[in-house]
Amino acid sequence: MQPRQREDEKWAEQIKKERQFEELEHLFSKAKRAQENVLHLFHEAWQGNRA
């Protein structure tokens, strides 16, 4: 394998890892928003029961 080809493969692998990491960040952000929504709904329900 030529050095240039190896270098290109390393860059391609790095880009793939970065995209996977960005996707995980996006999924984590969605999960965090969903968690906040559930906690908000729970809080509203709790306040409703106390009124």
Coordinates of N, CA and C in Angstrom, one line a residue:
M1 N 0.8 -1.2 0.0 CA 0.0 0.0 0.0 C 0.9 1.2 0.0
Q2 N 0.5 2.2 -0.8 CA 1.3 3.4 -0.9 C 1.1 4.3 0.3
P3 N 2.1 5.1 0.7 CA 1.9 6.0 1.8 C 0.7 7.0 1.6
R4 N 0.5 7.5 0.4 CA -0.6 8.4 0.1 C -1.9 7.8 0.4
Q5 N -2.0 6.5 0.0 CA -3.3 5.8 0.1 C -3.6 5.5 1.6
R6 N -2.5 5.2 2.4 CA -2.7 5.0 3.8 C -3.1 6.3 4.5
E7 N -2.5 7.4 4.1 CA -2.9 8.7 4.7 C -4.4 9.0 4.4
D8 N -4.8 8.8 3.1 CA -6.2 9.0 2.8 C -7.1 8.1 3.6
E9 N -6.7 6.9 3.8 CA -7.6 6.0 4.6 C -7.7 6.4 6.0
K10 N -6.6 7.0 6.6 CA -6.6 7.5 7.9 C -7.5 8.7 8.0
W11 N -7.5 9.6 7.1 CA -8.4 10.7 7.1 C -9.8 10.3 6.9
A12 N -10.1 9.3 6.1 CA -11.5 8.8 5.9 C -12.0 8.2 7.2
E13 N -11.1 7.5 7.9 CA -11.5 6.8 9.1 C -11.8 7.9 10.2
Q14 N -11.0 8.9 10.2 CA -11.1 10.0 11.2 C -12.5 10.8 10.9
I15 N -12.8 11.0 9.7 CA -14.0 11.7 9.3 C -15.2 10.8 9.7
K16 N -15.1 9.5 9.5 CA -16.2 8.6 9.9 C -16.4 8.6 11.4
K17 N -15.3 8.6 12.2 CA -15.4 8.7 13.6 C -16.1 10.0 14.1
E18 N -15.7 11.1 13.4 CA -16.2 12.4 13.8 C -17.7 12.4 13.5
R19 N -18.1 11.9 12.4 CA -19.6 11.9 12.1 C -20.3 11.0 13.1
Q20 N -19.8 9.9 13.4 CA -20.4 9.0 14.4 C -20.6 9.8 15.8
F21 N -19.5 10.5 16.1 CA -19.5 11.2 17.4 C -20.6 12.3 17.3
E22 N -20.7 13.0 16.2 CA -21.7 14.1 16.1 C -23.1 13.5 16.1
E23 N -23.3 12.3 15.6 CA -24.6 11.6 15.6 C -24.9 11.3 17.1
L24 N -23.9 10.8 17.8 CA -24.2 10.5 19.2 C -24.5 11.7 20.0
E25 N -23.8 12.8 19.7 CA -24.1 14.1 20.4 C -25.6 14.5 20.1
H26 N -26.0 14.3 18.9 CA -27.3 14.7 18.5 C -28.4 13.8 19.3
L27 N -28.1 12.5 19.3 CA -29.0 11.6 20.0 C -29.1 11.9 21.5
F28 N -27.9 12.2 22.1 CA -27.9 12.6 23.5 C -28.7 13.8 23.8
S29 N -28.5 14.8 22.9 CA -29.3 16.0 23.0 C -30.8 15.8 23.0
K30 N -31.2 14.9 22.0 CA -32.6 14.6 21.9 C -33.1 13.9 23.2
A31 N -32.3 13.0 23.7 CA -32.7 12.2 24.9 C -32.8 13.2 26.1
K32 N -31.9 14.1 26.2 CA -31.9 15.1 27.3 C -33.1 16.0 27.2
R33 N -33.5 16.4 26.0 CA -34.8 17.2 25.9 C -36.0 16.4 26.3
A34 N -36.0 15.1 25.9 CA -37.1 14.2 26.2 C -37.2 14.1 27.8
Q35 N -36.0 13.9 28.4 CA -36.0 13.8 29.8 C -36.5 15.0 30.5
E36 N -36.1 16.2 30.0 CA -36.6 17.4 30.6 C -38.1 17.6 30.4
N37 N -38.6 17.1 29.3 CA -40.0 17.2 29.1 C -40.8 16.3 30.0
V38 N -40.3 15.1 30.3 CA -40.9 14.2 31.2 C -40.9 14.8 32.6
L39 N -39.8 15.3 33.0 CA -39.7 15.9 34.3 C -40.6 17.1 34.5
H40 N -40.8 17.9 33.4 CA -41.7 19.1 33.4 C -43.1 18.6 33.6
L41 N -43.5 17.6 32.8 CA -44.9 17.0 32.9 C -45.1 16.4 34.3
F42 N -44.2 15.7 34.8 CA -44.3 15.2 36.2 C -44.5 16.3 37.2
H43 N -43.7 17.4 37.0 CA -43.8 18.5 38.0 C -45.2 19.1 37.9
E44 N -45.7 19.3 36.7 CA -47.0 19.9 36.5 C -48.1 19.0 37.1
A45 N -48.0 17.7 36.9 CA -48.9 16.8 37.5 C -48.9 16.8 39.0
W46 N -47.7 16.9 39.5 CA -47.5 17.0 41.0 C -48.1 18.2 41.5
Q47 N -47.9 19.3 40.9 CA -48.5 20.6 41.3 C -50.0 20.6 41.2
G48 N -50.5 19.9 40.2 CA -52.0 19.8 40.1 C -52.6 19.0 41.2
N49 N -51.9 17.9 41.6 CA -52.4 17.1 42.7 C -52.3 17.8 44.1
R50 N -51.4 18.7 44.2 CA -51.3 19.5 45.5 C -52.2 20.6 45.6
A51 N -52.8 21.1 44.4 CA -53.7 22.2 44.5 C -55.1 21.9 45.0

